[in-house]
Amino acid sequence: MKTIIGNWKMNPGTFIEAKRLFEATKKIPTNSKKVELIIAPPHMFLRELSKGYRGTRIEFAAQDISRDQEGSHTGETSATQVHDTGSTHVIIGHAERRALGENEEDIHAKVLMALEAKLNPIIAIGESERDAHGDYIKTVRRQITTALDGIPAARFKNITIAYEPIWAIGAEHAPDAHAVHQMVLLVRKTLRDFYGEKAMKATRIVYGGSVNEENARDIFSVPELDGVLIGRASLDPIKFATIARAAAETSV
Ligand code: PGA
């Protein structure tokens, strides 16, 4: 089973366009036993898209939540409010949120909030650069263990880790399958070291950063990788459909 997460970011500009994009995405043929499709539109469109959708093949994610439960937090959206829209998932710690000042403690608080509200967290991690000393390995390990601190092993079946190196987001090329595999192994090892074999096996790991219709098949060939998180190509239903087909064909 492969997971494909489409992160629409702050697109499109109007609800009419969002509906059109969703209608086209909805028509993408996938075998739901082989491919899980999760769409993350802007908060503004979540309720109407998810409540208007009668099928079961697509699930919905928010792109962020508040670290607080309720109260005086102008402009924020709580985990409970996101769950109430019919969403099942939430992306937490996306590099574009971290760039706005979100820190690792915020991310940990948001993961706890999500689980409490019955939302499955998709935790985005990834280094900003590949330094020669290998510090990026420490960075990735720390991002994982801080985000998951204190979470019981039984909850790991609800967790997805999205490895998204910042240098590959919105870039021209994704790293090759071998490079992605090295990092998947690092994420799995970190999970095993800190939370045990069972938690490691229960966690889904996806790759994100410049996945497109051309490299998807190569990335889906990475062993122990459960799927991809897609930005730009999720806004083009033809590209997205090609990626979904590659997922179905490489899924066991
Ligand atoms: P991209 O974005 O696919 O456009 O590189 C990925 C992401 O930011 O999650």
PDB file of C-alpha atoms and ligand atoms in Angstrom:
ATOM      1  CA  MET A   1       0.000   0.000   0.000  1.00  0.00           C
ATOM      2  CA  LYS A   2       1.363   3.394  -1.029  1.00  0.00           C
ATOM      3  CA  THR A   3       0.283   6.740   0.412  1.00  0.00           C
ATOM      4  CA  ILE A   4       0.151   9.858  -1.761  1.00  0.00           C
ATOM      5  CA  ILE A   5      -0.325  13.150   0.037  1.00  0.00           C
ATOM      6  CA  GLY A   6      -1.130  16.200  -2.087  1.00  0.00           C
ATOM      7  CA  ASN A   7      -0.197  19.425  -0.299  1.00  0.00           C
ATOM      8  CA  TRP A   8      -1.936  22.234  -2.161  1.00  0.00           C
ATOM      9  CA  LYS A   9      -0.239  24.853   0.060  1.00  0.00           C
ATOM     10  CA  MET A  10      -1.883  28.299  -0.448  1.00  0.00           C
ATOM     11  CA  ASN A  11      -3.508  27.298  -3.752  1.00  0.00           C
ATOM     12  CA  PRO A  12      -5.782  27.806  -5.590  1.00  0.00           C
ATOM     13  CA  GLY A  13      -7.126  31.330  -5.216  1.00  0.00           C
ATOM     14  CA  THR A  14     -10.863  30.651  -5.200  1.00  0.00           C
ATOM     15  CA  PHE A  15     -13.229  27.946  -4.007  1.00  0.00           C
ATOM     16  CA  ILE A  16     -14.514  27.404  -7.549  1.00  0.00           C
ATOM     17  CA  GLU A  17     -11.001  26.522  -8.670  1.00  0.00           C
ATOM     18  CA  ALA A  18     -10.454  24.338  -5.604  1.00  0.00           C
ATOM     19  CA  LYS A  19     -13.644  22.462  -6.395  1.00  0.00           C
ATOM     20  CA  ARG A  20     -12.577  22.012 -10.001  1.00  0.00           C
ATOM     21  CA  LEU A  21      -9.175  20.714  -8.936  1.00  0.00           C
ATOM     22  CA  PHE A  22     -10.764  18.372  -6.433  1.00  0.00           C
ATOM     23  CA  GLU A  23     -13.290  17.079  -8.994  1.00  0.00           C
ATOM     24  CA  ALA A  24     -10.417  16.253 -11.351  1.00  0.00           C
ATOM     25  CA  THR A  25      -8.375  14.667  -8.548  1.00  0.00           C
ATOM     26  CA  LYS A  26     -11.401  12.614  -7.501  1.00  0.00           C
ATOM     27  CA  LYS A  27     -11.588  11.033 -10.931  1.00  0.00           C
ATOM     28  CA  ILE A  28      -8.060   9.660 -10.762  1.00  0.00           C
ATOM     29  CA  PRO A  29      -8.480   5.908 -10.952  1.00  0.00           C
ATOM     30  CA  THR A  30      -6.807   4.155  -8.046  1.00  0.00           C
ATOM     31  CA  ASN A  31      -7.264   0.831  -6.419  1.00  0.00           C
ATOM     32  CA  SER A  32      -7.856   1.817  -2.799  1.00  0.00           C
ATOM     33  CA  LYS A  33      -6.187  -1.368  -1.584  1.00  0.00           C
ATOM     34  CA  LYS A  34      -2.986  -0.247  -3.291  1.00  0.00           C
ATOM     35  CA  VAL A  35      -3.081   3.545  -3.048  1.00  0.00           C
ATOM     36  CA  GLU A  36      -4.207   5.832  -0.247  1.00  0.00           C
ATOM     37  CA  LEU A  37      -4.853   9.396  -1.465  1.00  0.00           C
ATOM     38  CA  ILE A  38      -4.768  12.237   1.036  1.00  0.00           C
ATOM     39  CA  ILE A  39      -5.436  15.810  -0.067  1.00  0.00           C
ATOM     40  CA  ALA A  40      -4.384  18.824   2.004  1.00  0.00           C
ATOM     41  CA  PRO A  41      -6.213  21.933   0.726  1.00  0.00           C
ATOM     42  CA  PRO A  42      -6.112  25.300   2.510  1.00  0.00           C
ATOM     43  CA  HIS A  43      -8.167  25.300   5.765  1.00  0.00           C
ATOM     44  CA  MET A  44     -10.645  27.604   4.092  1.00  0.00           C
ATOM     45  CA  PHE A  45     -11.747  24.890   1.644  1.00  0.00           C
ATOM     46  CA  LEU A  46     -11.478  21.822   3.883  1.00  0.00           C
ATOM     47  CA  ARG A  47     -14.990  21.570   5.235  1.00  0.00           C
ATOM     48  CA  GLU A  48     -16.808  22.164   1.992  1.00  0.00           C
ATOM     49  CA  LEU A  49     -14.644  19.755   0.013  1.00  0.00           C
ATOM     50  CA  SER A  50     -14.669  16.998   2.600  1.00  0.00           C
ATOM     51  CA  LYS A  51     -18.353  17.314   3.519  1.00  0.00           C
ATOM     52  CA  GLY A  52     -19.335  17.392  -0.149  1.00  0.00           C
ATOM     53  CA  TYR A  53     -17.333  14.266  -0.945  1.00  0.00           C
ATOM     54  CA  ARG A  54     -19.301  11.058  -0.675  1.00  0.00           C
ATOM     55  CA  GLY A  55     -16.566   8.615  -1.668  1.00  0.00           C
ATOM     56  CA  THR A  56     -14.113   6.780   0.518  1.00  0.00           C
ATOM     57  CA  ARG A  57     -11.034   6.779  -1.705  1.00  0.00           C
ATOM     58  CA  ILE A  58      -9.784  10.211  -0.690  1.00  0.00           C
ATOM     59  CA  GLU A  59      -9.004  11.438   2.802  1.00  0.00           C
ATOM     60  CA  PHE A  60      -8.392  15.001   3.891  1.00  0.00           C
ATOM     61  CA  ALA A  61      -5.575  16.669   5.784  1.00  0.00           C
ATOM     62  CA  ALA A  62      -5.056  20.164   7.141  1.00  0.00           C
ATOM     63  CA  GLN A  63      -1.705  21.820   6.465  1.00  0.00           C
ATOM     64  CA  ASP A  64      -1.201  22.891  10.076  1.00  0.00           C
ATOM     65  CA  ILE A  65      -2.981  23.201  13.439  1.00  0.00           C
ATOM     66  CA  SER A  66      -2.588  25.333  16.515  1.00  0.00           C
ATOM     67  CA  ARG A  67      -0.480  24.053  19.401  1.00  0.00           C
ATOM     68  CA  ASP A  68      -3.285  25.208  21.709  1.00  0.00           C
ATOM     69  CA  GLN A  69      -6.635  23.597  22.334  1.00  0.00           C
ATOM     70  CA  GLU A  70      -8.889  26.665  22.248  1.00  0.00           C
ATOM     71  CA  GLY A  71      -9.107  30.273  23.358  1.00  0.00           C
ATOM     72  CA  SER A  72      -7.494  33.567  22.491  1.00  0.00           C
ATOM     73  CA  HIS A  73      -5.304  32.613  19.547  1.00  0.00           C
ATOM     74  CA  THR A  74      -6.285  34.929  16.715  1.00  0.00           C
ATOM     75  CA  GLY A  75      -5.925  33.414  13.286  1.00  0.00           C
ATOM     76  CA  GLU A  76      -5.251  29.891  14.527  1.00  0.00           C
ATOM     77  CA  THR A  77      -7.221  26.696  13.834  1.00  0.00           C
ATOM     78  CA  SER A  78      -7.466  23.990  16.489  1.00  0.00           C
ATOM     79  CA  ALA A  79      -7.062  20.238  15.998  1.00  0.00           C
ATOM     80  CA  THR A  80     -10.675  19.755  17.106  1.00  0.00           C
ATOM     81  CA  GLN A  81     -11.910  22.264  14.517  1.00  0.00           C
ATOM     82  CA  VAL A  82      -9.929  20.489  11.796  1.00  0.00           C
ATOM     83  CA  HIS A  83     -11.317  17.111  12.880  1.00  0.00           C
ATOM     84  CA  ASP A  84     -14.808  18.619  12.763  1.00  0.00           C
ATOM     85  CA  THR A  85     -14.385  19.418   9.049  1.00  0.00           C
ATOM     86  CA  GLY A  86     -14.199  15.700   8.313  1.00  0.00           C
ATOM     87  CA  SER A  87     -10.413  15.630   8.031  1.00  0.00           C
ATOM     88  CA  THR A  88      -8.470  12.620   9.219  1.00  0.00           C
ATOM     89  CA  HIS A  89      -4.899  13.916   8.983  1.00  0.00           C
ATOM     90  CA  VAL A  90      -2.813  17.022   9.581  1.00  0.00           C
ATOM     91  CA  ILE A  91       0.620  17.990   8.269  1.00  0.00           C
ATOM     92  CA  ILE A  92       2.756  19.240  11.150  1.00  0.00           C
ATOM     93  CA  GLY A  93       6.136  20.963  10.955  1.00  0.00           C
ATOM     94  CA  HIS A  94       6.275  21.590   7.219  1.00  0.00           C
ATOM     95  CA  ALA A  95       9.492  23.404   6.303  1.00  0.00           C
ATOM     96  CA  GLU A  96       7.464  26.429   5.191  1.00  0.00           C
ATOM     97  CA  ARG A  97       5.893  26.620   8.700  1.00  0.00           C
ATOM     98  CA  ARG A  98       9.274  26.144  10.377  1.00  0.00           C
ATOM     99  CA  ALA A  99      10.621  28.999   8.213  1.00  0.00           C
ATOM    100  CA  LEU A 100       7.944  31.248   9.762  1.00  0.00           C
ATOM    101  CA  GLY A 101       9.291  30.523  13.239  1.00  0.00           C
ATOM    102  CA  GLU A 102       7.667  27.265  14.284  1.00  0.00           C
ATOM    103  CA  ASN A 103      10.111  25.453  16.569  1.00  0.00           C
ATOM    104  CA  GLU A 104      10.514  21.834  17.614  1.00  0.00           C
ATOM    105  CA  GLU A 105       8.651  22.353  20.863  1.00  0.00           C
ATOM    106  CA  ASP A 106       5.666  23.787  18.934  1.00  0.00           C
ATOM    107  CA  ILE A 107       5.765  20.756  16.664  1.00  0.00           C
ATOM    108  CA  HIS A 108       5.760  18.348  19.601  1.00  0.00           C
ATOM    109  CA  ALA A 109       2.801  20.201  21.161  1.00  0.00           C
ATOM    110  CA  LYS A 110       0.919  20.030  17.836  1.00  0.00           C
ATOM    111  CA  VAL A 111       1.539  16.295  17.501  1.00  0.00           C
ATOM    112  CA  LEU A 112       0.025  15.754  20.963  1.00  0.00           C
ATOM    113  CA  MET A 113      -2.953  17.984  20.068  1.00  0.00           C
ATOM    114  CA  ALA A 114      -3.544  16.083  16.832  1.00  0.00           C
ATOM    115  CA  LEU A 115      -3.536  12.669  18.494  1.00  0.00           C
ATOM    116  CA  GLU A 116      -5.821  13.924  21.252  1.00  0.00           C
ATOM    117  CA  ALA A 117      -8.322  15.156  18.603  1.00  0.00           C
ATOM    118  CA  LYS A 118      -8.105  11.872  16.632  1.00  0.00           C
ATOM    119  CA  LEU A 119      -6.187  13.391  13.750  1.00  0.00           C
ATOM    120  CA  ASN A 120      -3.282  11.416  12.297  1.00  0.00           C
ATOM    121  CA  PRO A 121      -0.152  13.571  12.277  1.00  0.00           C
ATOM    122  CA  ILE A 122       2.031  13.705   9.171  1.00  0.00           C
ATOM    123  CA  ILE A 123       5.236  15.035  10.711  1.00  0.00           C
ATOM    124  CA  ALA A 124       7.504  16.795   8.236  1.00  0.00           C
ATOM    125  CA  ILE A 125      11.209  16.688   8.995  1.00  0.00           C
ATOM    126  CA  GLY A 126      14.356  17.282   6.975  1.00  0.00           C
ATOM    127  CA  GLU A 127      17.691  19.050   6.992  1.00  0.00           C
ATOM    128  CA  SER A 128      18.312  22.398   5.332  1.00  0.00           C
ATOM    129  CA  GLU A 129      21.640  21.317   3.854  1.00  0.00           C
ATOM    130  CA  ARG A 130      24.006  18.382   3.565  1.00  0.00           C
ATOM    131  CA  ASP A 131      27.093  19.385   5.528  1.00  0.00           C
ATOM    132  CA  ALA A 132      30.351  17.473   5.174  1.00  0.00           C
ATOM    133  CA  HIS A 133      30.463  16.567   8.893  1.00  0.00           C
ATOM    134  CA  GLY A 134      27.179  14.706   8.770  1.00  0.00           C
ATOM    135  CA  ASP A 135      25.416  17.088  11.170  1.00  0.00           C
ATOM    136  CA  TYR A 136      22.288  16.680   9.070  1.00  0.00           C
ATOM    137  CA  ILE A 137      21.985  13.158  10.463  1.00  0.00           C
ATOM    138  CA  LYS A 138      21.885  14.552  14.006  1.00  0.00           C
ATOM    139  CA  THR A 139      19.357  17.163  12.898  1.00  0.00           C
ATOM    140  CA  VAL A 140      16.997  14.580  11.444  1.00  0.00           C
ATOM    141  CA  ARG A 141      17.301  12.295  14.479  1.00  0.00           C
ATOM    142  CA  ARG A 142      16.626  15.200  16.832  1.00  0.00           C
ATOM    143  CA  GLN A 143      13.611  16.387  14.822  1.00  0.00           C
ATOM    144  CA  ILE A 144      12.089  12.903  15.049  1.00  0.00           C
ATOM    145  CA  THR A 145      12.729  12.296  18.739  1.00  0.00           C
ATOM    146  CA  THR A 146      11.586  15.770  19.803  1.00  0.00           C
ATOM    147  CA  ALA A 147       8.356  15.530  17.818  1.00  0.00           C
ATOM    148  CA  LEU A 148       7.545  12.069  19.170  1.00  0.00           C
ATOM    149  CA  ASP A 149       8.722  12.551  22.750  1.00  0.00           C
ATOM    150  CA  GLY A 150       6.562  10.643  25.219  1.00  0.00           C
ATOM    151  CA  ILE A 151       4.193   9.172  22.649  1.00  0.00           C
ATOM    152  CA  PRO A 152       3.233   5.603  23.579  1.00  0.00           C
ATOM    153  CA  ALA A 153       4.221   2.850  21.120  1.00  0.00           C
ATOM    154  CA  ALA A 154       0.547   1.980  20.529  1.00  0.00           C
ATOM    155  CA  ARG A 155      -0.009   5.378  18.867  1.00  0.00           C
ATOM    156  CA  PHE A 156       2.671   4.956  16.225  1.00  0.00           C
ATOM    157  CA  LYS A 157       0.212   3.328  13.846  1.00  0.00           C
ATOM    158  CA  ASN A 158      -1.325   6.808  13.522  1.00  0.00           C
ATOM    159  CA  ILE A 159       1.978   8.512  12.748  1.00  0.00           C
ATOM    160  CA  THR A 160       3.469   9.318   9.350  1.00  0.00           C
ATOM    161  CA  ILE A 161       6.950  10.786   9.066  1.00  0.00           C
ATOM    162  CA  ALA A 162       7.455  12.842   5.908  1.00  0.00           C
ATOM    163  CA  TYR A 163      11.160  13.142   5.162  1.00  0.00           C
ATOM    164  CA  GLU A 164      11.469  16.368   3.162  1.00  0.00           C
ATOM    165  CA  PRO A 165      14.980  17.772   2.806  1.00  0.00           C
ATOM    166  CA  ILE A 166      14.509  21.543   2.571  1.00  0.00           C
ATOM    167  CA  TRP A 167      16.958  21.775  -0.330  1.00  0.00           C
ATOM    168  CA  ALA A 168      14.703  19.500  -2.403  1.00  0.00           C
ATOM    169  CA  ILE A 169      11.388  21.280  -1.730  1.00  0.00           C
ATOM    170  CA  GLY A 170      10.286  23.385  -4.690  1.00  0.00           C
ATOM    171  CA  ALA A 171      13.572  22.521  -6.372  1.00  0.00           C
ATOM    172  CA  GLU A 172      14.415  21.276  -9.835  1.00  0.00           C
ATOM    173  CA  HIS A 173      15.382  17.735  -8.911  1.00  0.00           C
ATOM    174  CA  ALA A 174      14.616  15.235  -6.176  1.00  0.00           C
ATOM    175  CA  PRO A 175      17.465  13.139  -4.774  1.00  0.00           C
ATOM    176  CA  ASP A 176      17.778   9.742  -6.464  1.00  0.00           C
ATOM    177  CA  ALA A 177      16.273   6.557  -5.096  1.00  0.00           C
ATOM    178  CA  HIS A 178      19.506   5.511  -3.405  1.00  0.00           C
ATOM    179  CA  ALA A 179      19.796   8.809  -1.516  1.00  0.00           C
ATOM    180  CA  VAL A 180      16.145   8.630  -0.443  1.00  0.00           C
ATOM    181  CA  HIS A 181      16.653   5.053   0.717  1.00  0.00           C
ATOM    182  CA  GLN A 182      19.622   6.064   2.906  1.00  0.00           C
ATOM    183  CA  MET A 183      17.399   8.553   4.722  1.00  0.00           C
ATOM    184  CA  VAL A 184      14.484   6.138   5.038  1.00  0.00           C
ATOM    185  CA  LEU A 185      16.908   3.746   6.723  1.00  0.00           C
ATOM    186  CA  LEU A 186      18.046   6.524   9.052  1.00  0.00           C
ATOM    187  CA  VAL A 187      14.446   7.374   9.999  1.00  0.00           C
ATOM    188  CA  ARG A 188      13.619   3.683  10.586  1.00  0.00           C
ATOM    189  CA  LYS A 189      16.773   3.190  12.669  1.00  0.00           C
ATOM    190  CA  THR A 190      15.999   6.250  14.782  1.00  0.00           C
ATOM    191  CA  LEU A 191      12.476   4.977  15.413  1.00  0.00           C
ATOM    192  CA  ARG A 192      13.794   1.545  16.367  1.00  0.00           C
ATOM    193  CA  ASP A 193      16.522   2.949  18.641  1.00  0.00           C
ATOM    194  CA  PHE A 194      14.146   5.183  20.575  1.00  0.00           C
ATOM    195  CA  TYR A 195      10.748   3.474  20.467  1.00  0.00           C
ATOM    196  CA  GLY A 196      11.408  -0.166  19.574  1.00  0.00           C
ATOM    197  CA  GLU A 197      10.838  -2.501  16.670  1.00  0.00           C
ATOM    198  CA  LYS A 198       7.029  -2.518  16.892  1.00  0.00           C
ATOM    199  CA  ALA A 199       6.705   1.275  16.804  1.00  0.00           C
ATOM    200  CA  MET A 200       9.221   1.431  13.963  1.00  0.00           C
ATOM    201  CA  LYS A 201       7.207  -1.042  11.888  1.00  0.00           C
ATOM    202  CA  ALA A 202       3.901   0.706  12.613  1.00  0.00           C
ATOM    203  CA  THR A 203       5.101   4.135  11.429  1.00  0.00           C
ATOM    204  CA  ARG A 204       4.548   5.152   7.829  1.00  0.00           C
ATOM    205  CA  ILE A 205       7.396   6.988   6.145  1.00  0.00           C
ATOM    206  CA  VAL A 206       6.933   9.111   3.036  1.00  0.00           C
ATOM    207  CA  TYR A 207       9.342  11.208   0.985  1.00  0.00           C
ATOM    208  CA  GLY A 208       8.615  14.775  -0.148  1.00  0.00           C
ATOM    209  CA  GLY A 209      10.479  17.342  -2.254  1.00  0.00           C
ATOM    210  CA  SER A 210      10.204  17.738  -6.047  1.00  0.00           C
ATOM    211  CA  VAL A 211       8.356  14.479  -6.640  1.00  0.00           C
ATOM    212  CA  ASN A 212       6.879  14.623 -10.129  1.00  0.00           C
ATOM    213  CA  GLU A 213       5.431  12.469 -12.886  1.00  0.00           C
ATOM    214  CA  GLU A 214       8.929  11.691 -14.149  1.00  0.00           C
ATOM    215  CA  ASN A 215      10.705  10.575 -10.992  1.00  0.00           C
ATOM    216  CA  ALA A 216       7.758   9.042  -9.102  1.00  0.00           C
ATOM    217  CA  ARG A 217       8.366   5.505 -10.291  1.00  0.00           C
ATOM    218  CA  ASP A 218      12.009   5.674  -9.213  1.00  0.00           C
ATOM    219  CA  ILE A 219      11.039   6.995  -5.777  1.00  0.00           C
ATOM    220  CA  PHE A 220       8.301   4.380  -5.340  1.00  0.00           C
ATOM    221  CA  SER A 221      10.978   1.727  -5.920  1.00  0.00           C
ATOM    222  CA  VAL A 222      12.706   2.707  -2.656  1.00  0.00           C
ATOM    223  CA  PRO A 223      12.424  -0.208  -0.220  1.00  0.00           C
ATOM    224  CA  GLU A 224      10.597   0.447   3.073  1.00  0.00           C
ATOM    225  CA  LEU A 225       9.194   3.737   1.784  1.00  0.00           C
ATOM    226  CA  ASP A 226       5.413   3.997   2.148  1.00  0.00           C
ATOM    227  CA  GLY A 227       4.676   6.891  -0.183  1.00  0.00           C
ATOM    228  CA  VAL A 228       5.234  10.498  -1.169  1.00  0.00           C
ATOM    229  CA  LEU A 229       4.201  14.022  -0.230  1.00  0.00           C
ATOM    230  CA  ILE A 230       3.675  16.198  -3.266  1.00  0.00           C
ATOM    231  CA  GLY A 231       3.479  19.961  -3.590  1.00  0.00           C
ATOM    232  CA  ARG A 232       3.457  21.415  -7.113  1.00  0.00           C
ATOM    233  CA  ALA A 233       2.499  18.247  -8.983  1.00  0.00           C
ATOM    234  CA  SER A 234      -0.631  17.850  -6.806  1.00  0.00           C
ATOM    235  CA  LEU A 235      -2.046  21.003  -8.473  1.00  0.00           C
ATOM    236  CA  ASP A 236      -1.951  19.344 -11.887  1.00  0.00           C
ATOM    237  CA  PRO A 237      -4.425  16.450 -12.096  1.00  0.00           C
ATOM    238  CA  ILE A 238      -2.658  14.930 -15.111  1.00  0.00           C
ATOM    239  CA  LYS A 239       0.705  14.822 -13.332  1.00  0.00           C
ATOM    240  CA  PHE A 240      -0.966  13.691 -10.116  1.00  0.00           C
ATOM    241  CA  ALA A 241      -2.741  10.875 -11.982  1.00  0.00           C
ATOM    242  CA  THR A 242       0.556   9.704 -13.491  1.00  0.00           C
ATOM    243  CA  ILE A 243       2.078   9.596 -10.005  1.00  0.00           C
ATOM    244  CA  ALA A 244      -0.944   7.682  -8.668  1.00  0.00           C
ATOM    245  CA  ARG A 245      -0.601   5.159 -11.508  1.00  0.00           C
ATOM    246  CA  ALA A 246       3.093   4.678 -10.707  1.00  0.00           C
ATOM    247  CA  ALA A 247       2.133   4.102  -7.070  1.00  0.00           C
ATOM    248  CA  ALA A 248      -0.451   1.474  -7.985  1.00  0.00           C
ATOM    249  CA  GLU A 249       1.943  -0.315 -10.310  1.00  0.00           C
ATOM    250  CA  THR A 250       4.752  -0.468  -7.766  1.00  0.00           C
ATOM    251  CA  SER A 251       2.563  -1.266  -4.767  1.00  0.00           C
ATOM    252  CA  VAL A 252       2.413  -4.803  -3.431  1.00  0.00           C
TER     253      VAL A 252
HETATM  254  P1  PGA B   1       7.188  20.225  -4.061  1.00  0.00           P
HETATM  255  O1  PGA B   1       6.741  20.488  -2.544  1.00  0.00           O
HETATM  256  O2  PGA B   1       6.646  18.858  -4.429  1.00  0.00           O
HETATM  257  O3  PGA B   1       6.592  21.312  -4.840  1.00  0.00           O
HETATM  258  O4  PGA B   1       8.705  20.228  -4.056  1.00  0.00           O
HETATM  259  C1  PGA B   1       6.828  19.466  -1.604  1.00  0.00           C
HETATM  260  C2  PGA B   1       6.423  19.968  -0.244  1.00  0.00           C
HETATM  261  O5  PGA B   1       6.667  21.126   0.092  1.00  0.00           O
HETATM  262  O6  PGA B   1       5.842  19.223   0.542  1.00  0.00           O
END
